[in-house]
Amino acid sequence: MFGPVLALLLTAGLCCGPPGSEAAPSRHLSLNYRPVIGILAQENHPRDPSPHGTSYIAASYVKYIESAGARVVPIRINRTEAEYEKLFNSINGLLLPGGDVDIQSSLFTQAAKIFYKLVLKANDAGDFFPLWGTCQGLQQLTVLTANKFLLTNTHTASVALPLAFTPAAQSSRLFKHFPKNLLASLSQENITANFHRWSLSLQNFSSDAALKGFYKILSTNTDGKIEFISTMEAYRYPIYAVQWHPEKTPFEWIDKPGMVHSSNAVQVSFHTASFFVSEARKNQHKFSSPEEEDNALIYNYDAHYKKKSFYFVQAYYFD
Ligand SMILES: *[C@@H]1O[C@H](CO)[C@@H](O)[C@H](O)[C@H]1NC(C)=O
Ligand SMILES: *[C@@H]1O[C@H](CO)[C@@H](O)[C@H](O)[C@H]1NC(C)=O
Ligand SMILES: *[C@@H]1O[C@H](CO)[C@@H](O)[C@H](O)[C@H]1NC(C)=O
């Protein structure tokens, strides 16, 4: 099934011109080798309360970003727009993680919306700023871009799938520099961890002009009935999103179908993080002082061991 597209992907790396000319503004003269990525917190799941705080960030996202050479700043929910804007101008990229909040009315969504607007505005003005969404993060981006909820339920709550690449994947910014053997693994082996009940169907994507004009689909998957978007990148912005969970593979240990810890799966995870951090190195935002940076970093918080009580091995909590 994936033969022809895979062949295209495999040859794509061997030819072709300079990277990313279609990508939005990239007037970055020198790279920033001390990038800081913001990760957005979210309300605790009602079935997973914590004595340590009312909102959380799963530690796997922090480790994932750190593994690729960046530091992490937690972005707490329920802050003022002015605070978010200040933080935006201090960090070099933003990750919207997976989770389980209402992506139309939560405090997570309110913050994501403010940052999304800032990301578009900055990039439009030539200030290159990357945004990555994973699982709920992808779903949140669809709501922000379409300005409506277009998701549908799929049977994908606990399954590992291979990616069905589209022909566009070969020239995508995200995949074109991936090692060829990993693209082959991704298309042939069940190594992407899917833990979602909602998906953006190809049908709803294709019939929504705002989404279709904004995102290039790089891979799809199906639950047997509904074909849904599994990887996408924006045409004109450094915005990337995966419905699967690259961070779980090396850093989460819940014992469920869909969790994969193979060498190829772990390498795929690293290459997605490495790609995103490379994008963040093109951004020059800075905290106004070293002290302010120190006080914002995740190192000021403790990761709490959850003993596999829920989906996450460790999490950071905030009030
Ligand atoms: C959000 O912050 C306000 C104060 O700024 C507070 O009154 C409110 O309880 C907070 N809401 C939540 C859900 O934390
Ligand atoms: C399309 O989106 C609507 C919500 O607007 C949803 O009810 C419907 O199930 C979706 N259909 C498909 C095929 O994804
Ligand atoms: C592997 O992926 C296929 C879809 O290509 C799916 O039907 C199957 O359930 C997956 N197997 C496992 C063990 O996850």
Short mmCIF file of C-alpha atoms and ligand atoms in Angstrom, two decimals:
data_model
loop_
_atom_site.label_atom_id
_atom_site.label_comp_id
_atom_site.label_asym_id
_atom_site.label_seq_id
_atom_site.Cartn_x
_atom_site.Cartn_y
_atom_site.Cartn_z
CA MET A 1 0.00 0.00 0.00
CA PHE A 2 2.68 2.48 0.99
CA GLY A 3 5.15 1.31 -1.67
CA PRO A 4 5.01 4.13 -4.23
CA VAL A 5 4.93 6.92 -1.70
CA LEU A 6 7.72 5.32 0.28
CA ALA A 7 9.84 5.04 -2.87
CA LEU A 8 9.31 8.76 -3.45
CA LEU A 9 10.28 9.49 0.12
CA LEU A 10 13.40 7.41 -0.13
CA THR A 11 14.63 9.09 -3.29
CA ALA A 12 13.64 12.54 -2.09
CA GLY A 13 16.59 12.79 0.24
CA LEU A 14 19.05 12.16 -2.57
CA CYS A 15 18.30 15.13 -4.75
CA CYS A 16 16.75 18.50 -4.63
CA GLY A 17 17.66 22.02 -3.74
CA PRO A 18 18.10 24.02 -0.59
CA PRO A 19 15.74 23.41 2.31
CA GLY A 20 12.58 25.21 3.13
CA SER A 21 12.30 28.00 0.59
CA GLU A 22 8.51 27.92 0.87
CA ALA A 23 8.62 28.17 4.66
CA ALA A 24 7.61 31.53 5.98
CA PRO A 25 10.07 34.21 6.99
CA SER A 26 13.52 32.91 7.76
CA ARG A 27 15.71 35.96 8.12
CA HIS A 28 17.75 34.40 10.90
CA LEU A 29 21.32 35.50 10.48
CA SER A 30 22.85 33.43 13.25
CA LEU A 31 21.47 30.53 15.19
CA ASN A 32 20.43 30.65 18.81
CA TYR A 33 22.22 27.79 20.57
CA ARG A 34 20.44 28.37 23.90
CA PRO A 35 16.82 27.94 22.80
CA VAL A 36 14.03 27.90 25.37
CA ILE A 37 10.73 26.20 24.57
CA GLY A 38 7.47 27.03 26.32
CA ILE A 39 5.19 24.10 27.12
CA LEU A 40 1.59 24.96 27.95
CA ALA A 41 0.11 23.52 31.16
CA GLN A 42 -3.50 22.36 31.37
CA GLU A 43 -6.20 21.69 33.95
CA ASN A 44 -5.81 18.39 35.82
CA HIS A 45 -8.00 15.61 34.53
CA PRO A 46 -11.03 15.25 36.87
CA ARG A 47 -10.18 11.58 37.39
CA ASP A 48 -6.54 12.37 38.17
CA PRO A 49 -6.47 15.09 40.83
CA SER A 50 -3.21 15.96 42.58
CA PRO A 51 -2.27 17.38 45.97
CA HIS A 52 0.53 19.27 44.21
CA GLY A 53 -1.55 21.59 42.04
CA THR A 54 -4.59 22.11 39.84
CA SER A 55 -2.82 22.15 36.48
CA TYR A 56 0.03 20.04 35.09
CA ILE A 57 2.59 19.32 32.40
CA ALA A 58 3.53 15.68 31.78
CA ALA A 59 7.28 15.37 32.32
CA SER A 60 7.69 13.34 29.11
CA TYR A 61 7.23 16.54 27.06
CA VAL A 62 9.94 18.26 29.06
CA LYS A 63 12.39 15.35 28.64
CA TYR A 64 11.53 15.17 24.94
CA ILE A 65 12.46 18.82 24.40
CA GLU A 66 15.53 18.59 26.63
CA SER A 67 16.77 15.52 24.74
CA ALA A 68 17.09 17.67 21.61
CA GLY A 69 19.12 20.47 23.18
CA ALA A 70 16.66 23.04 24.51
CA ARG A 71 15.46 24.12 27.93
CA VAL A 72 11.83 24.32 28.97
CA VAL A 73 9.72 27.04 30.51
CA PRO A 74 6.28 26.04 31.79
CA ILE A 75 3.47 28.27 30.60
CA ARG A 76 0.87 28.34 33.32
CA ILE A 77 -2.83 28.65 32.59
CA ASN A 78 -5.06 31.47 33.81
CA ARG A 79 -2.47 34.25 33.38
CA THR A 80 -3.08 37.66 31.85
CA GLU A 81 -2.67 38.39 28.17
CA ALA A 82 0.09 40.85 29.06
CA GLU A 83 1.98 38.11 30.92
CA TYR A 84 1.65 35.74 27.97
CA GLU A 85 2.85 38.37 25.55
CA LYS A 86 5.90 39.07 27.68
CA LEU A 87 6.65 35.35 27.88
CA PHE A 88 6.16 34.96 24.14
CA ASN A 89 8.84 37.56 23.56
CA SER A 90 11.19 35.64 25.88
CA ILE A 91 10.93 32.10 24.44
CA ASN A 92 11.94 30.58 21.11
CA GLY A 93 9.18 28.08 20.42
CA LEU A 94 5.93 26.76 21.87
CA LEU A 95 4.67 23.21 22.36
CA LEU A 96 0.97 22.45 22.85
CA PRO A 97 0.91 19.02 24.49
CA GLY A 98 -1.56 16.17 24.52
CA GLY A 99 -4.12 15.81 27.28
CA ASP A 100 -7.82 15.85 27.85
CA VAL A 101 -9.35 19.29 28.32
CA ASP A 102 -12.19 21.00 26.49
CA ILE A 103 -10.47 22.55 23.48
CA GLN A 104 -13.11 25.23 23.09
CA SER A 105 -13.56 26.53 26.62
CA SER A 106 -10.67 25.47 28.88
CA LEU A 107 -8.04 27.78 30.33
CA PHE A 108 -5.56 25.76 28.22
CA THR A 109 -7.51 26.86 25.14
CA GLN A 110 -7.67 30.49 26.25
CA ALA A 111 -3.89 30.58 26.54
CA ALA A 112 -3.36 28.61 23.31
CA LYS A 113 -5.52 31.12 21.47
CA ILE A 114 -3.50 34.09 22.70
CA PHE A 115 -0.22 32.41 21.74
CA TYR A 116 -1.54 31.27 18.36
CA LYS A 117 -2.34 34.88 17.43
CA LEU A 118 1.09 35.99 18.63
CA VAL A 119 2.75 33.25 16.56
CA LEU A 120 0.98 34.31 13.38
CA LYS A 121 1.67 37.99 14.01
CA ALA A 122 5.36 37.43 14.75
CA ASN A 123 5.95 35.25 11.69
CA ASP A 124 4.04 37.68 9.47
CA ALA A 125 6.42 40.39 10.67
CA GLY A 126 9.51 38.31 9.87
CA ASP A 127 10.08 37.14 13.47
CA PHE A 128 10.44 33.38 12.89
CA PHE A 129 8.71 31.52 15.76
CA PRO A 130 7.87 27.79 15.63
CA LEU A 131 4.81 26.11 17.16
CA TRP A 132 4.37 22.36 17.67
CA GLY A 133 1.15 20.56 18.58
CA THR A 134 0.96 16.96 19.77
CA CYS A 135 -2.35 15.03 19.95
CA GLN A 136 -4.64 17.46 21.80
CA GLY A 137 -2.20 20.12 20.55
CA LEU A 138 -3.02 19.20 16.94
CA GLN A 139 -6.72 19.17 17.77
CA GLN A 140 -6.43 22.58 19.43
CA LEU A 141 -4.72 23.97 16.33
CA THR A 142 -7.57 22.76 14.11
CA VAL A 143 -10.07 24.63 16.29
CA LEU A 144 -7.93 27.78 16.28
CA THR A 145 -7.35 27.74 12.52
CA ALA A 146 -10.88 26.73 11.46
CA ASN A 147 -12.50 28.76 14.22
CA LYS A 148 -14.81 25.83 14.82
CA PHE A 149 -14.83 22.29 16.16
CA LEU A 150 -14.63 19.80 13.29
CA LEU A 151 -13.38 16.68 15.07
CA THR A 152 -15.03 13.31 15.04
CA ASN A 153 -14.74 10.22 17.25
CA THR A 154 -12.40 7.44 16.13
CA HIS A 155 -11.39 4.06 17.61
CA THR A 156 -7.80 5.09 18.27
CA ALA A 157 -7.63 5.23 22.07
CA SER A 158 -4.75 2.78 22.45
CA VAL A 159 -3.09 1.60 19.23
CA ALA A 160 0.28 1.82 17.49
CA LEU A 161 0.04 2.60 13.79
CA PRO A 162 2.36 3.05 10.82
CA LEU A 163 2.03 6.42 9.04
CA ALA A 164 0.44 6.51 5.59
CA PHE A 165 2.54 9.28 4.06
CA THR A 166 1.05 11.57 1.45
CA PRO A 167 3.16 12.47 -1.60
CA ALA A 168 3.65 15.92 0.03
CA ALA A 169 5.66 14.35 2.86
CA GLN A 170 8.75 13.95 0.69
CA SER A 171 9.25 17.69 0.27
CA SER A 172 7.93 18.66 3.71
CA ARG A 173 10.15 20.62 6.05
CA LEU A 174 9.44 18.15 8.83
CA PHE A 175 10.31 14.91 7.02
CA LYS A 176 12.68 15.78 4.22
CA HIS A 177 15.82 15.53 6.37
CA PHE A 178 14.67 12.47 8.33
CA PRO A 179 17.00 9.46 7.99
CA LYS A 180 15.70 7.27 5.18
CA ASN A 181 15.61 4.13 7.30
CA LEU A 182 13.33 5.87 9.81
CA LEU A 183 10.94 7.02 7.10
CA ALA A 184 10.80 3.42 5.95
CA SER A 185 10.12 2.24 9.53
CA LEU A 186 7.46 4.91 10.01
CA SER A 187 5.61 3.80 6.90
CA GLN A 188 5.94 0.05 7.52
CA GLU A 189 6.04 -0.60 11.26
CA ASN A 190 3.44 0.08 13.94
CA ILE A 191 5.57 2.62 15.80
CA THR A 192 3.44 5.72 16.30
CA ALA A 193 1.59 5.75 19.61
CA ASN A 194 -2.06 6.77 19.25
CA PHE A 195 -4.03 7.66 22.38
CA HIS A 196 -6.91 9.79 21.16
CA ARG A 197 -10.66 9.49 20.93
CA TRP A 198 -11.05 12.52 18.64
CA SER A 199 -9.58 13.02 15.18
CA LEU A 200 -9.77 15.41 12.26
CA SER A 201 -11.13 13.34 9.40
CA LEU A 202 -9.69 13.85 5.95
CA GLN A 203 -13.26 14.56 4.87
CA ASN A 204 -13.79 17.42 7.32
CA PHE A 205 -10.31 18.78 6.63
CA SER A 206 -10.92 18.81 2.89
CA SER A 207 -14.27 20.52 3.14
CA ASP A 208 -13.04 23.34 5.38
CA ALA A 209 -11.42 26.10 3.33
CA ALA A 210 -9.56 27.62 6.28
CA LEU A 211 -7.89 24.35 7.25
CA LYS A 212 -7.19 23.23 3.71
CA GLY A 213 -5.56 26.51 2.81
CA PHE A 214 -3.44 26.57 5.97
CA TYR A 215 -2.07 23.04 6.47
CA LYS A 216 -0.31 20.59 4.21
CA ILE A 217 -1.18 17.00 5.14
CA LEU A 218 1.93 14.84 5.50
CA SER A 219 0.35 11.62 6.72
CA THR A 220 -3.03 10.10 7.46
CA ASN A 221 -4.24 7.03 9.34
CA THR A 222 -7.48 5.17 9.67
CA ASP A 223 -9.30 3.38 12.47
CA GLY A 224 -10.72 1.05 9.83
CA LYS A 225 -13.61 3.37 9.04
CA ILE A 226 -12.49 6.99 9.19
CA GLU A 227 -9.36 8.34 7.56
CA PHE A 228 -7.87 11.04 9.77
CA ILE A 229 -4.96 13.48 9.71
CA SER A 230 -1.94 12.15 11.61
CA THR A 231 0.80 14.65 10.64
CA MET A 232 0.59 18.14 9.16
CA GLU A 233 2.59 21.33 8.74
CA ALA A 234 1.42 24.82 7.87
CA TYR A 235 2.25 26.04 4.36
CA ARG A 236 3.32 29.54 5.35
CA TYR A 237 4.21 29.25 9.03
CA PRO A 238 6.61 27.09 11.06
CA ILE A 239 3.65 25.30 12.64
CA TYR A 240 3.74 21.50 12.94
CA ALA A 241 1.34 18.99 14.41
CA VAL A 242 1.14 15.26 15.04
CA GLN A 243 -1.90 13.32 16.23
CA TRP A 244 0.46 10.61 17.56
CA HIS A 245 2.79 10.84 20.57
CA PRO A 246 6.53 10.94 19.83
CA GLU A 247 7.28 11.85 23.48
CA LYS A 248 5.65 8.72 24.93
CA THR A 249 7.93 6.26 23.16
CA PRO A 250 11.12 7.01 25.13
CA PHE A 251 9.59 8.53 28.27
CA GLU A 252 6.24 6.97 29.23
CA TRP A 253 5.81 3.43 30.57
CA ILE A 254 2.11 2.81 30.95
CA ASP A 255 1.60 -0.82 29.98
CA LYS A 256 -1.05 -0.57 27.29
CA PRO A 257 -1.46 -1.56 23.66
CA GLY A 258 -0.12 1.24 21.50
CA MET A 259 2.98 1.90 23.60
CA VAL A 260 6.12 1.11 21.62
CA HIS A 261 9.70 1.25 22.87
CA SER A 262 11.60 -0.16 19.90
CA SER A 263 14.86 1.40 18.80
CA ASN A 264 13.30 2.75 15.59
CA ALA A 265 10.38 4.25 17.50
CA VAL A 266 12.74 5.99 19.94
CA GLN A 267 14.85 7.34 17.09
CA VAL A 268 11.76 8.70 15.34
CA SER A 269 10.83 10.46 18.56
CA PHE A 270 14.24 12.08 18.81
CA HIS A 271 14.21 13.27 15.21
CA THR A 272 10.87 15.01 15.64
CA ALA A 273 12.14 16.83 18.75
CA SER A 274 15.44 17.62 17.05
CA PHE A 275 13.62 19.10 14.05
CA PHE A 276 11.45 21.32 16.25
CA VAL A 277 14.39 22.52 18.35
CA SER A 278 16.31 23.29 15.12
CA GLU A 279 13.42 25.53 14.16
CA ALA A 280 13.56 27.20 17.59
CA ARG A 281 17.29 27.95 17.10
CA LYS A 282 16.21 30.35 14.34
CA ASN A 283 14.42 32.53 16.88
CA GLN A 284 16.21 35.24 18.86
CA HIS A 285 13.71 36.05 21.61
CA LYS A 286 15.36 36.52 25.01
CA PHE A 287 14.39 37.02 28.62
CA SER A 288 15.08 40.56 29.78
CA SER A 289 17.69 39.31 32.28
CA PRO A 290 19.45 36.06 33.23
CA GLU A 291 17.61 36.17 36.59
CA GLU A 292 14.26 36.37 34.87
CA GLU A 293 15.21 33.40 32.69
CA ASP A 294 16.38 31.39 35.73
CA ASN A 295 13.12 32.04 37.54
CA ALA A 296 11.03 30.97 34.55
CA LEU A 297 12.73 27.63 33.82
CA ILE A 298 11.11 24.28 34.66
CA TYR A 299 14.07 23.51 36.98
CA ASN A 300 12.26 25.60 39.62
CA TYR A 301 9.61 22.86 39.86
CA ASP A 302 9.76 19.20 40.86
CA ALA A 303 8.59 16.33 38.70
CA HIS A 304 6.30 14.11 40.79
CA TYR A 305 6.43 10.35 40.30
CA LYS A 306 2.89 9.18 39.61
CA LYS A 307 3.70 5.48 39.80
CA LYS A 308 1.78 4.87 36.58
CA SER A 309 -1.41 5.94 38.34
CA PHE A 310 -2.70 7.45 35.14
CA TYR A 311 -1.10 7.99 31.75
CA PHE A 312 2.06 9.70 32.89
CA VAL A 313 5.06 8.43 34.81
CA GLN A 314 5.92 11.91 36.12
CA ALA A 315 4.25 15.30 36.00
CA TYR A 316 4.89 18.91 37.04
CA TYR A 317 2.09 20.68 38.89
CA PHE A 318 1.10 24.32 39.15
CA ASP A 319 -1.57 26.37 40.88
C1 LIG B 1 -7.97 32.34 37.64
O1 LIG B 1 -7.38 33.49 38.24
C2 LIG B 1 -8.27 34.28 39.00
C3 LIG B 1 -7.50 35.45 39.57
O2 LIG B 1 -6.68 36.03 38.62
C4 LIG B 1 -8.88 33.47 40.12
O3 LIG B 1 -9.84 34.24 40.78
C5 LIG B 1 -9.52 32.22 39.56
O4 LIG B 1 -9.96 31.41 40.63
C6 LIG B 1 -8.56 31.45 38.72
N1 LIG B 1 -9.25 30.32 38.11
C7 LIG B 1 -8.73 29.09 38.15
C8 LIG B 1 -9.60 28.01 37.55
O5 LIG B 1 -7.65 28.83 38.58
C1 LIG B 2 -17.32 16.74 10.66
O1 LIG B 2 -17.43 17.68 11.71
C2 LIG B 2 -18.66 17.67 12.42
C3 LIG B 2 -18.64 18.74 13.45
O2 LIG B 2 -18.75 19.97 12.84
C4 LIG B 2 -18.85 16.30 13.07
O3 LIG B 2 -20.10 16.26 13.70
C5 LIG B 2 -18.78 15.22 12.02
O4 LIG B 2 -18.81 13.96 12.65
C6 LIG B 2 -17.51 15.33 11.21
N1 LIG B 2 -17.56 14.38 10.16
C7 LIG B 2 -16.51 13.66 9.80
C8 LIG B 2 -16.71 12.66 8.72
O5 LIG B 2 -15.43 13.81 10.31
C1 LIG B 3 -0.85 -2.12 13.13
O1 LIG B 3 -1.35 -1.18 12.21
C2 LIG B 3 -2.48 -1.60 11.50
C3 LIG B 3 -2.85 -0.52 10.50
O2 LIG B 3 -1.89 -0.44 9.49
C4 LIG B 3 -3.63 -1.85 12.44
O3 LIG B 3 -4.75 -2.34 11.73
C5 LIG B 3 -3.21 -2.84 13.51
O4 LIG B 3 -4.22 -2.93 14.48
C6 LIG B 3 -1.92 -2.44 14.18
N1 LIG B 3 -1.47 -3.49 15.06
C7 LIG B 3 -1.14 -3.26 16.32
C8 LIG B 3 -0.63 -4.45 17.08
O5 LIG B 3 -1.20 -2.18 16.87
#
